[in-house]
Short mmCIF file of C-alpha atoms in Angstrom, two decimals:
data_model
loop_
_atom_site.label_atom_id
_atom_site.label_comp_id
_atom_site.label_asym_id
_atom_site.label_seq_id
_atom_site.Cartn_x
_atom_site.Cartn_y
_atom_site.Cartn_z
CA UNK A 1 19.05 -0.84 -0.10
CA UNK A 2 21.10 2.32 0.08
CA UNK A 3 22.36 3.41 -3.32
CA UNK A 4 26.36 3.75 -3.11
CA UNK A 5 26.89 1.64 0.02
CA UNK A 6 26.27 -1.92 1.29
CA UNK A 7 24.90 -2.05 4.41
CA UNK A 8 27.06 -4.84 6.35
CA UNK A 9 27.00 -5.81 10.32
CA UNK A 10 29.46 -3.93 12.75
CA UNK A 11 29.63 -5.84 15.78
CA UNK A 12 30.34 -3.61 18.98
CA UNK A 13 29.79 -3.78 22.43
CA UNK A 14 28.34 -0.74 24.20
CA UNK A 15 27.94 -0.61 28.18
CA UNK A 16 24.66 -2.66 27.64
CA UNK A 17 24.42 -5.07 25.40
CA UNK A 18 25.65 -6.01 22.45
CA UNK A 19 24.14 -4.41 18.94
CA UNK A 20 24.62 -4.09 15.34
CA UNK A 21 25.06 -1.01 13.81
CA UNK A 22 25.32 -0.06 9.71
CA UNK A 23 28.42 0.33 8.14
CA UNK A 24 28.30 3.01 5.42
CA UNK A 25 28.23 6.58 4.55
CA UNK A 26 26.79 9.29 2.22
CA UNK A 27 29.58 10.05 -0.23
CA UNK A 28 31.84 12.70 0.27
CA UNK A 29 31.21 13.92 -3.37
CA UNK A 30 27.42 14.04 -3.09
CA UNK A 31 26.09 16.95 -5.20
CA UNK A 32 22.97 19.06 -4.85
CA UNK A 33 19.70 18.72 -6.48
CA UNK A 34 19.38 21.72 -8.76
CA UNK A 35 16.52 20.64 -10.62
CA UNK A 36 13.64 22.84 -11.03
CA UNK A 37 10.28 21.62 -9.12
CA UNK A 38 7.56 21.32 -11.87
CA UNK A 39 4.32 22.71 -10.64
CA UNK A 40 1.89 22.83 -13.51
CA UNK A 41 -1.98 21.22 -13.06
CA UNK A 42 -2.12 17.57 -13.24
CA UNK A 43 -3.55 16.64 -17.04
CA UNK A 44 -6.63 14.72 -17.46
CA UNK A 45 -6.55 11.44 -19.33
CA UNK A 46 -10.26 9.96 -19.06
CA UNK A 47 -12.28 8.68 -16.37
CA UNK A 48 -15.05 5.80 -15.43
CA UNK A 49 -17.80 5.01 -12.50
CA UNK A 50 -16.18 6.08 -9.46
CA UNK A 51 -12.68 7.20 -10.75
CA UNK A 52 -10.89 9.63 -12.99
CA UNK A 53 -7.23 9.32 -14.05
CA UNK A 54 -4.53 12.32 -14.67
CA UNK A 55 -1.01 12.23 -15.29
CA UNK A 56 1.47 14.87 -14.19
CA UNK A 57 5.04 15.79 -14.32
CA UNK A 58 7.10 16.31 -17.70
CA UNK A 59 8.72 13.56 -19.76
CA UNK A 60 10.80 10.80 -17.88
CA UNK A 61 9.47 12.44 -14.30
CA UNK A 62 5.78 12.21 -15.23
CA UNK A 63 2.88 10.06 -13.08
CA UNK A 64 -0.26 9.05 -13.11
CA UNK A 65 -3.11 10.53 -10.24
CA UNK A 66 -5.70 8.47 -9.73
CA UNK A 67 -8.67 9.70 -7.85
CA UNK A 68 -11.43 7.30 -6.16
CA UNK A 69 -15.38 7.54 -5.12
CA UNK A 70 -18.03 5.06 -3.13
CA UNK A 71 -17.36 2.50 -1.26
CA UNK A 72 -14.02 0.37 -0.94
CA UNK A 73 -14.94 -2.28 -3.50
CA UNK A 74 -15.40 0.98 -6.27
CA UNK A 75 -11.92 2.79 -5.14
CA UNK A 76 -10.77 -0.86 -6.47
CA UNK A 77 -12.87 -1.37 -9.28
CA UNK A 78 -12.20 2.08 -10.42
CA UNK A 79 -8.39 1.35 -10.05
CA UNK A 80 -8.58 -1.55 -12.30
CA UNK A 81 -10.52 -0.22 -15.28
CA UNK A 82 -8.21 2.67 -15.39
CA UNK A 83 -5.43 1.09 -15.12
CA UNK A 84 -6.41 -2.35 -16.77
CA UNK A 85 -3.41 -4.01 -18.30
CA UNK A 86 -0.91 -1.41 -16.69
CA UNK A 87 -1.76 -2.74 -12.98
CA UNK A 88 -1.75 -6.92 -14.30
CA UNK A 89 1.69 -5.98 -15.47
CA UNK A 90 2.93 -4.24 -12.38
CA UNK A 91 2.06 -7.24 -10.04
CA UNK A 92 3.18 -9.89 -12.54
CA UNK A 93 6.68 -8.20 -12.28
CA UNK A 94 6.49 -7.84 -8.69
CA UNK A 95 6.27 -11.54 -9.03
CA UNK A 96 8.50 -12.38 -11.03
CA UNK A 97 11.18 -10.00 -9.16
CA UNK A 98 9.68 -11.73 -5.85
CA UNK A 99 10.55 -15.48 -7.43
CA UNK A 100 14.01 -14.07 -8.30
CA UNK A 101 15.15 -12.36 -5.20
CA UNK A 102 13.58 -15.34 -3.23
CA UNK A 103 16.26 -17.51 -4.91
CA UNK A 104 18.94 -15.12 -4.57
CA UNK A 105 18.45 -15.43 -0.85
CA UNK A 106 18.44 -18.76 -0.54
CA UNK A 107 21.48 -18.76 -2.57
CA UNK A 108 22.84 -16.28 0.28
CA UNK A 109 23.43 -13.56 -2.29
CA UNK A 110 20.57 -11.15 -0.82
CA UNK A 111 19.93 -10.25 2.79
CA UNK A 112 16.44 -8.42 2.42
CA UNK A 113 14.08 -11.40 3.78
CA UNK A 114 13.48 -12.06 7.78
CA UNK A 115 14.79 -15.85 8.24
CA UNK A 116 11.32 -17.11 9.56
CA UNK A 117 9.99 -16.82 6.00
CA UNK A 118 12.92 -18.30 4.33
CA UNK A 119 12.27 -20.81 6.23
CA UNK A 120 8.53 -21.05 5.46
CA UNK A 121 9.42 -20.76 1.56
CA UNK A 122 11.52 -24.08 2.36
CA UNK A 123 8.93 -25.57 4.21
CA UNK A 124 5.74 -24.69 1.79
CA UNK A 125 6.71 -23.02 -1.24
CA UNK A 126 6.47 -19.37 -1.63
CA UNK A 127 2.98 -18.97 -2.44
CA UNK A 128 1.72 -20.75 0.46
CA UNK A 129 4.18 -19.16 2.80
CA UNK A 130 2.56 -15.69 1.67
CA UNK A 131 -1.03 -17.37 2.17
CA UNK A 132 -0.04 -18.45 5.71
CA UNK A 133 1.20 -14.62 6.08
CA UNK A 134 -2.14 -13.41 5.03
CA UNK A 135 -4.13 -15.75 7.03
CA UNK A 136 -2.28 -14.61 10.04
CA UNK A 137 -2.63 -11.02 9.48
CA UNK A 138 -6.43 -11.32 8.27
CA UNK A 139 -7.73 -11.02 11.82
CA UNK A 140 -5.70 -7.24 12.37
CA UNK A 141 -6.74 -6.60 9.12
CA UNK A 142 -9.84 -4.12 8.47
CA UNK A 143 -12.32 -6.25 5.77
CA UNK A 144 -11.94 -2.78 3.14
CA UNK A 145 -8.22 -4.11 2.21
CA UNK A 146 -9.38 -7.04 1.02
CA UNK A 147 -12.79 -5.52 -0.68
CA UNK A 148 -10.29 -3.12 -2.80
CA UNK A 149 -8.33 -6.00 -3.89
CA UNK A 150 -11.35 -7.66 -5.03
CA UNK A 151 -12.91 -4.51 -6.89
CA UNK A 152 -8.91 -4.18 -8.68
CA UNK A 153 -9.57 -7.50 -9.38
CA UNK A 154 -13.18 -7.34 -10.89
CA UNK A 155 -11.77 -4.38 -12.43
CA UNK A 156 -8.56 -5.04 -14.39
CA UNK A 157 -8.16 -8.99 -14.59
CA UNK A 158 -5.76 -9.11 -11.42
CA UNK A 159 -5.86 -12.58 -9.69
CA UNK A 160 -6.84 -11.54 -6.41
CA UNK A 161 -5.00 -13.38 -4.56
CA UNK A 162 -1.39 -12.65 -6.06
CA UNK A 163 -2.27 -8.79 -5.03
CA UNK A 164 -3.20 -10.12 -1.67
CA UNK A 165 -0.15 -11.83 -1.24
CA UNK A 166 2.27 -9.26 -2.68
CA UNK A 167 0.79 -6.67 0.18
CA UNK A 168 2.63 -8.83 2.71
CA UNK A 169 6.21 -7.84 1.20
CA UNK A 170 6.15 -4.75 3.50
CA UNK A 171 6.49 -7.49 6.68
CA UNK A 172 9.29 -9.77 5.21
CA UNK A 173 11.90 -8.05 3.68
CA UNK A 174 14.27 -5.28 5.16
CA UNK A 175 14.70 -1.87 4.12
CA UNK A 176 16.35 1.43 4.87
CA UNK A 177 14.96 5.24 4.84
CA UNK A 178 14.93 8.07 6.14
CA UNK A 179 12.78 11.18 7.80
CA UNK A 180 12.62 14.09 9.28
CA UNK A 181 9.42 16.49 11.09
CA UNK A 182 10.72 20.56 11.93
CA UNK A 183 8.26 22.99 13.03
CA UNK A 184 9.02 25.73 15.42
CA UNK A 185 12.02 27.24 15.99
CA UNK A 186 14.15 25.15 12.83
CA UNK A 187 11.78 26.57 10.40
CA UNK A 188 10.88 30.28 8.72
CA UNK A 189 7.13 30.53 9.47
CA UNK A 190 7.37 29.65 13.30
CA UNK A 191 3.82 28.15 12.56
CA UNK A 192 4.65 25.65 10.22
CA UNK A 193 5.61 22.21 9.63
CA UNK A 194 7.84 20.59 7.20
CA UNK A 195 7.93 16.60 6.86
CA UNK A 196 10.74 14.34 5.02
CA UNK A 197 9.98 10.71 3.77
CA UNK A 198 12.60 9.33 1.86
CA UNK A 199 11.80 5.81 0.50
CA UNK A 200 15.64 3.60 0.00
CA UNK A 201 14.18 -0.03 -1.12
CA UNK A 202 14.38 -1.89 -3.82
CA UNK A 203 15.28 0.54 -7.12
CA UNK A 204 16.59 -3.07 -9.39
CA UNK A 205 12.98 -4.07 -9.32
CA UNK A 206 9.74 -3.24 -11.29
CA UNK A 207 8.13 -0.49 -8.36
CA UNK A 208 10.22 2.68 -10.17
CA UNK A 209 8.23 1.92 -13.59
CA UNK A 210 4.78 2.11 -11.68
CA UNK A 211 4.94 5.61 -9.87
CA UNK A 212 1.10 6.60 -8.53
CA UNK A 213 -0.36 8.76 -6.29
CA UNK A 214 -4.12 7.37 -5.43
CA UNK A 215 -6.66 9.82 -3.81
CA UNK A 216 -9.53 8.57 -2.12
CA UNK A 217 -12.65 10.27 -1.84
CA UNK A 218 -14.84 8.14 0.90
CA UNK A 219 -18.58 8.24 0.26
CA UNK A 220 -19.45 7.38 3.72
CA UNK A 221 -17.79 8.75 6.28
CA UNK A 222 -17.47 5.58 8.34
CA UNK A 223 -14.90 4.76 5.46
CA UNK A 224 -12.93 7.90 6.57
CA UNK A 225 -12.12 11.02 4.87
CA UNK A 226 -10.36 11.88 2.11
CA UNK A 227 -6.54 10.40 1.68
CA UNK A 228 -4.06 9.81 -0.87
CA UNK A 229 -1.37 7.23 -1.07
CA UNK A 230 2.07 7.91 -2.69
CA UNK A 231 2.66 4.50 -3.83
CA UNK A 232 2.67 2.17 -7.09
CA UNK A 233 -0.01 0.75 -9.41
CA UNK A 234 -2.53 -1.16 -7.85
CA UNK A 235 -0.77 -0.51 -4.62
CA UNK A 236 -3.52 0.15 -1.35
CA UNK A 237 -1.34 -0.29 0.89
CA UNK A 238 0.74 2.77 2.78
CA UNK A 239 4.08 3.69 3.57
CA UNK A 240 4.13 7.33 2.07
CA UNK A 241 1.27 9.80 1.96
CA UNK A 242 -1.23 12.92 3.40
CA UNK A 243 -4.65 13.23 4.30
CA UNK A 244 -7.57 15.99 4.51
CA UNK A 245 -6.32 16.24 7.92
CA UNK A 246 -3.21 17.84 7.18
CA UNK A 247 -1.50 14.94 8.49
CA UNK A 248 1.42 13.07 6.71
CA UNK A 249 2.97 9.89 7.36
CA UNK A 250 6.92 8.37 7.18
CA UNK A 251 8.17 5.03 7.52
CA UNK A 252 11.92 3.47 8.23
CA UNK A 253 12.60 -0.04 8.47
CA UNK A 254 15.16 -0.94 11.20
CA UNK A 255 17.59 -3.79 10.15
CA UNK A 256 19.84 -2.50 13.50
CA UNK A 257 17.98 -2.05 16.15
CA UNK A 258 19.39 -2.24 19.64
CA UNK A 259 17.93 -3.40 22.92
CA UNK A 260 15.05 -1.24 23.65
CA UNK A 261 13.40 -2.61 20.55
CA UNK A 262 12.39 -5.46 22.24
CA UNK A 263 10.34 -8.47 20.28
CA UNK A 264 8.92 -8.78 17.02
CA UNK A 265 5.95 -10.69 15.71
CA UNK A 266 4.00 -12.61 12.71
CA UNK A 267 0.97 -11.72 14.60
CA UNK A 268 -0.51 -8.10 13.84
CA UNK A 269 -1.50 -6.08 11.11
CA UNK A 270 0.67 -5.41 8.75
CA UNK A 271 2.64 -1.80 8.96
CA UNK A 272 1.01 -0.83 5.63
CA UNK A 273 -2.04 -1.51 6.62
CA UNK A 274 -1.66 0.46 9.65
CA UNK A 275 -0.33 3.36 8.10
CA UNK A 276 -3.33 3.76 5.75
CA UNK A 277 -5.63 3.29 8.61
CA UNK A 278 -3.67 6.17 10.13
CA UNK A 279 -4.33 8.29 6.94
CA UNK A 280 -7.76 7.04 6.23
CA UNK A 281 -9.28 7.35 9.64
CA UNK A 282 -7.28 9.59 12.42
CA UNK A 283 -8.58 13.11 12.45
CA UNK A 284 -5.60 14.39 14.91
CA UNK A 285 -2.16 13.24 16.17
CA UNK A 286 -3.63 11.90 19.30
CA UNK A 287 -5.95 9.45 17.55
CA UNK A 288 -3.02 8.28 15.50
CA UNK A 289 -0.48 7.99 18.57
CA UNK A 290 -3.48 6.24 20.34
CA UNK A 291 -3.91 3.54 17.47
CA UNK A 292 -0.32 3.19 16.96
CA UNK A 293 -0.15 2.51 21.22
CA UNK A 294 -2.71 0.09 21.21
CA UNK A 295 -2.42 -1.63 17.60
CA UNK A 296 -1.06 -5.41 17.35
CA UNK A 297 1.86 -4.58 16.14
CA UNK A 298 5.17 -6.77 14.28
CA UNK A 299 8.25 -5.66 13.10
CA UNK A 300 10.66 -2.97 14.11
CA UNK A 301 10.08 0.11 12.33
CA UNK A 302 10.87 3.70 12.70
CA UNK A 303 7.36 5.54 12.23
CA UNK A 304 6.60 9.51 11.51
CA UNK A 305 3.41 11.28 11.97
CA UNK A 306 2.98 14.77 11.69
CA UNK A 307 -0.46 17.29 12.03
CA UNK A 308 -0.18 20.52 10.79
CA UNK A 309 -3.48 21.44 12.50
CA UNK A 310 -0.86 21.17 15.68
CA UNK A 311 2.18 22.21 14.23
CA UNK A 312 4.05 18.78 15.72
CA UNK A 313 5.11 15.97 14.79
CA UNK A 314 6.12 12.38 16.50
CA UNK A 315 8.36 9.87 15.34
CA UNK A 316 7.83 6.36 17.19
CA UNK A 317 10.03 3.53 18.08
CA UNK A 318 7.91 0.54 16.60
CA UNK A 319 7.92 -2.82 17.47
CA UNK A 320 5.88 -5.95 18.60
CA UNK A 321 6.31 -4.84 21.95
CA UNK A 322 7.63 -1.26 21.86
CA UNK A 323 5.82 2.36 21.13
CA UNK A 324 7.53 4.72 22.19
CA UNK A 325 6.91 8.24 20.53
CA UNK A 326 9.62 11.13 20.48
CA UNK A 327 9.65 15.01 20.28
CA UNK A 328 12.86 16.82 20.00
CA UNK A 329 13.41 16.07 23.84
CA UNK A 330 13.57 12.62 24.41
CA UNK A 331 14.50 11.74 20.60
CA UNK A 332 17.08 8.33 20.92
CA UNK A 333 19.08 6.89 20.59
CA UNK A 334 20.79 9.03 22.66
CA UNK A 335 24.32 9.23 20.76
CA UNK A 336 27.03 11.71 19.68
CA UNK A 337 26.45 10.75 15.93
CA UNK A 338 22.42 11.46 16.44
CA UNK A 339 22.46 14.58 18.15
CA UNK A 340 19.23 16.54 19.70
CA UNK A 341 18.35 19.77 17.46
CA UNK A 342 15.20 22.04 18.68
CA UNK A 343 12.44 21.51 16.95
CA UNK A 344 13.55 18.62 14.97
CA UNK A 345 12.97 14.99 15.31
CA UNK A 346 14.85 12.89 12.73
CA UNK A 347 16.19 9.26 11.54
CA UNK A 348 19.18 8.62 8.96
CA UNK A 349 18.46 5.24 7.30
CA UNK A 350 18.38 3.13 10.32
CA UNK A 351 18.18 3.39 14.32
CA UNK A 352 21.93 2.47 14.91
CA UNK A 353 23.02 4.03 11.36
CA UNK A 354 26.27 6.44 12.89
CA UNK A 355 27.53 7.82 9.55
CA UNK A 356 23.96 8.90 8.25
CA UNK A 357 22.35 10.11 11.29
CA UNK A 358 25.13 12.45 11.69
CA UNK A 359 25.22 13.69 7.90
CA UNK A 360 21.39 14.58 8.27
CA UNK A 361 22.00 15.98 11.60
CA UNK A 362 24.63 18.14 9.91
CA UNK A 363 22.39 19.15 7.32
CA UNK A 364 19.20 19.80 9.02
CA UNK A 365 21.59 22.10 11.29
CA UNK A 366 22.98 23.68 8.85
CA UNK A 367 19.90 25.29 7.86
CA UNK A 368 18.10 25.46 11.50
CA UNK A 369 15.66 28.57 11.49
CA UNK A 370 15.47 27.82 7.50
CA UNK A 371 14.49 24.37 7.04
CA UNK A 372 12.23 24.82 3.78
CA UNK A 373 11.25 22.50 0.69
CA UNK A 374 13.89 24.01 -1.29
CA UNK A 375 16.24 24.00 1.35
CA UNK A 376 15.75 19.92 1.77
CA UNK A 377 15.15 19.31 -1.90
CA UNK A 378 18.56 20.96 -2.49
CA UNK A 379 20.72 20.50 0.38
CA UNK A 380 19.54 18.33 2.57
CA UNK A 381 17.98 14.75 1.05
CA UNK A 382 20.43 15.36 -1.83
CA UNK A 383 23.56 15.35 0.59
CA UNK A 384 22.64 12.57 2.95
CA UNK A 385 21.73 10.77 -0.48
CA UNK A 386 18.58 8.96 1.09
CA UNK A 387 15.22 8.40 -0.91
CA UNK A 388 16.58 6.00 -4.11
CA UNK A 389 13.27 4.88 -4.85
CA UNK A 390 10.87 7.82 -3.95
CA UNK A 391 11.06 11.00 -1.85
CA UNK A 392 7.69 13.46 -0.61
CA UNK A 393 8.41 16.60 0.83
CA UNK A 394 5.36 17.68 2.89
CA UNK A 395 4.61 21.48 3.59
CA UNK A 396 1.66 20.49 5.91
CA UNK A 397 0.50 23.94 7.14
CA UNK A 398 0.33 24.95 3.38
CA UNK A 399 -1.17 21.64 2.49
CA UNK A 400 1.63 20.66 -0.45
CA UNK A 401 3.96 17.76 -1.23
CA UNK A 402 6.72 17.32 -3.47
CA UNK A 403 7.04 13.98 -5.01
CA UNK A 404 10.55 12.41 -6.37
CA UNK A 405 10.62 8.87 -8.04
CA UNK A 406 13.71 7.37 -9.04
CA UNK A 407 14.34 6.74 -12.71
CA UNK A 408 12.41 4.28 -14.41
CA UNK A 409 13.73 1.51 -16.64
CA UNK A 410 12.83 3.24 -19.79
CA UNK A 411 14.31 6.69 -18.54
CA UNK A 412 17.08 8.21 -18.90
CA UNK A 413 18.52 10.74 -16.55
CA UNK A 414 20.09 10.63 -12.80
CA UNK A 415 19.20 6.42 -11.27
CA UNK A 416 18.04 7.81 -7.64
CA UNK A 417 14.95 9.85 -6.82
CA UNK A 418 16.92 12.41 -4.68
CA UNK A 419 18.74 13.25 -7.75
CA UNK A 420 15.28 14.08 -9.90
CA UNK A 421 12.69 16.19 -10.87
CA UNK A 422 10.55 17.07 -7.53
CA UNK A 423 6.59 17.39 -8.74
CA UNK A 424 4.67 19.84 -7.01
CA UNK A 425 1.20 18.28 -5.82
CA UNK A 426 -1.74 20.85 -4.09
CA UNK A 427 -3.37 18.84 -2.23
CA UNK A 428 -6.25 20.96 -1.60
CA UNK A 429 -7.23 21.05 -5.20
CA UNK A 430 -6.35 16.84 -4.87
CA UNK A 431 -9.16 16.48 -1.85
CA UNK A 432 -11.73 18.72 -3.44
CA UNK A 433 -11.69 17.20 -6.93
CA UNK A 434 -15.29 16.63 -8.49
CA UNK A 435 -16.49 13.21 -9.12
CA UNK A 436 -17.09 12.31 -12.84
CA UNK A 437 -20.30 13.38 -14.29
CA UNK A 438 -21.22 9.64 -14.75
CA UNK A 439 -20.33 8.48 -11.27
CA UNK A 440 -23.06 5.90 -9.56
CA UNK A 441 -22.28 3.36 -7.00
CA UNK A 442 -23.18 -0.12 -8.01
CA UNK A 443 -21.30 -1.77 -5.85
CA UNK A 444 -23.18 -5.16 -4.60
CA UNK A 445 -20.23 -5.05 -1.90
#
């Protein structure tokens, strides 16, 4: 849900088929950020078995950092006694916004759900339409999701299965975003590489008051390396975040695809789960290409992976029956509005999205051969206006992101998160952390 525009259906018919394409534009009087990026230490609040918690940022922009150790069952356990009342309270209002835009649909005022589960909520009632979602996906699904949610569960009062169910939002309801991966020639240190993911979803709900970046610090490396997910309270699933790796990840969901999308299906693992795999386990861009080829996969999605260690980055056309991955070559679709720019691979908001494609195209050109954090924080996310709910900047080569959230409920200040304070997170010092002095696995699990 893009923040000054409606996204409506423009009917056309190219010389192949027919397709829809978004109607809409960044606004003409769309201003710069000029906001200084805060890049003080993250501040230690306390810490239990297996986790510590920090909060960082200043005033309105500030977050909490939540770092993880053992086994899946203690990076949930650890979550929940941190957290406690804060993550019971972040679910229960994702329900309660669920319920409400649920009707709303129905009613035909909102367009963000996939008509299959409208129709299951009509058939069986929302809850059990979510449990037939999760009992689809459960066979895709690697058994450390659903050991997490139990340990948040054991560990804050959560009812397990409400957390289970609200993980499957990612594969019902339709968003837009953004990204962009420059290396090379569009950037100042011809070595580096600069990542965009700019989250548009969603900023009249509860996720803007529950801003958290989890780090996970595996005990056993069979449960991967160390990760962190840009994301929400009590939130283990992944559409934003790094790894040790140097490897970052973006997301867009496509509501206008055209042909070459192909099918989609109930029957996969779920994007988010996907994505974290991607951060948790893939040590290079080749193992993360490979899983993305061969992965059951469901709904259309634009996906971004990037690996500093390489200097490149791939953005894939995702669908139940598509992956098709794109350098600065073969990038599509292959229009006037989304032109090709060396070195840069890059989606405005949507597949067939015309007016935004060509906005970021503009921008990203614009500074070709100086692409930099400052440069997109500034002039580039600002312009297009993409990134409402949550923006991360990732300098991979230096092993940094920037982190935007839009404006909270109880905050005051500019609504979207490309208008806002940018946090500066070093991810190196993030990775390395030391476990709390009283850590000890006891995890039966």
């Amino acid at each position: 849900m893009a923040p000054l525009w409606i996204l409506t259906v423009l009917l056309v018919l190219p010389q192949t088929s027919l397709a829809a394409y978004c109607h809409g534009s960044p606004s003409k009087n769309a201003k710069q950020n000029l906001n200084p990026i805060y890049t003080d230490a993250p501040r230690f609040v306390r810490s239990v078995v297996n986790g510590k918690l920090y909060t960082v940022g200043t005033g309105e922009d500030a977050f909490d950092i939540v770092h993880v150790w053992g086994k899946p069952y203690d990076w949930g356990k650890a979550q929940g006694q941190l957290l406690g009342e804060k993550a019971v309270k972040m679910m229960d209002a994702v329900w309660e916004y669920l319920e409400d835009q649920v009707i709303e649909a129905i009613n035909g005022t909102v367009h963000i759900f996939k008509p299959w589960f409208l129709k299951d909520i009509a058939d069986f009632g929302l809850e059990r339409a979510l449990d037939l979602e999760l009992s689809i996906t459960k066979k895709y699904s690697g058994s450390y999701f659903y050991e997490e949610a139990q340990g948040i569960s054991d560990g804050s009062g959560l009812d397990v299965q409400k957390l289970l169910r609200i993980h499957m939002i990612g594969e019902l309801t339709k968003g837009s975003c953004s990204m962009f991966g420059a290396w090379g020639s569009s950037v100042p240190d011809k070595g580096s590489l600069l990542q965009l993911r700019a989250l548009d979803w969603s900023v009249d709900g509860p996720f803007k008051d529950y801003p958290q970046v989890t780090v996970y610090h595996p005990s056993d490396p069979k449960d991967g390396h160390p990760f962190a997910n840009f994301g929400w309270t009590a939130w283990f699933g992944s559409i934003t975040g790094m790894s040790s790796q140097k490897m970052a990840i973006s997301e867009i969901g496509v509501s206008f695809p055209d042909s070459t999308f192909g099918t989609e299906s109930r029957f996969g693992t779920p994007f988010t789960f996907l994505l974290r795999d991607v951060l948790q386990f893939d040590k290079t861009l080749d193992d993360a290409i490979n899983r993305i080829a061969n992965a059951r996969r469901t709904c259309d999605l634009i996906l971004g992976v990037g690996d500093a260690k390489l200097g490149q980055f791939r953005g894939i056309e995702y669908s139940a029956s598509v992956a098709d991955f794109f350098d600065d070559i073969n990038m599509r679709p292959a229009e006037d509005w989304h032109p090709k720019i060396p070195n840069v691979v890059y989606w405005g908001m949507d597949w067939n999205c015309p007016a935004f494609n060509e906005v970021l195209g503009k921008q990203l050109t614009k500074h070709h051969g100086n692409i930099t954090v400052e440069n997109t924080i500034r002039d580039v996310v600002s312009i297009v206006q993409t990134g409402n709910l949550q923006v991360a900047v990732y300098d991979l080569t230096k092993n940094v992101a920037y982190l935007s959230n839009a404006k909270a409920s109880y905050e005051s200040g500019p609504q979207y998160a490309y208008e806002r304070q940018y946090v500066r997170l070093n991810m190196t010092d993030l990775f390395t952390e030391i476990p709390p002095e009283h850590r000890e696995n006891n995890s039966n699990h």
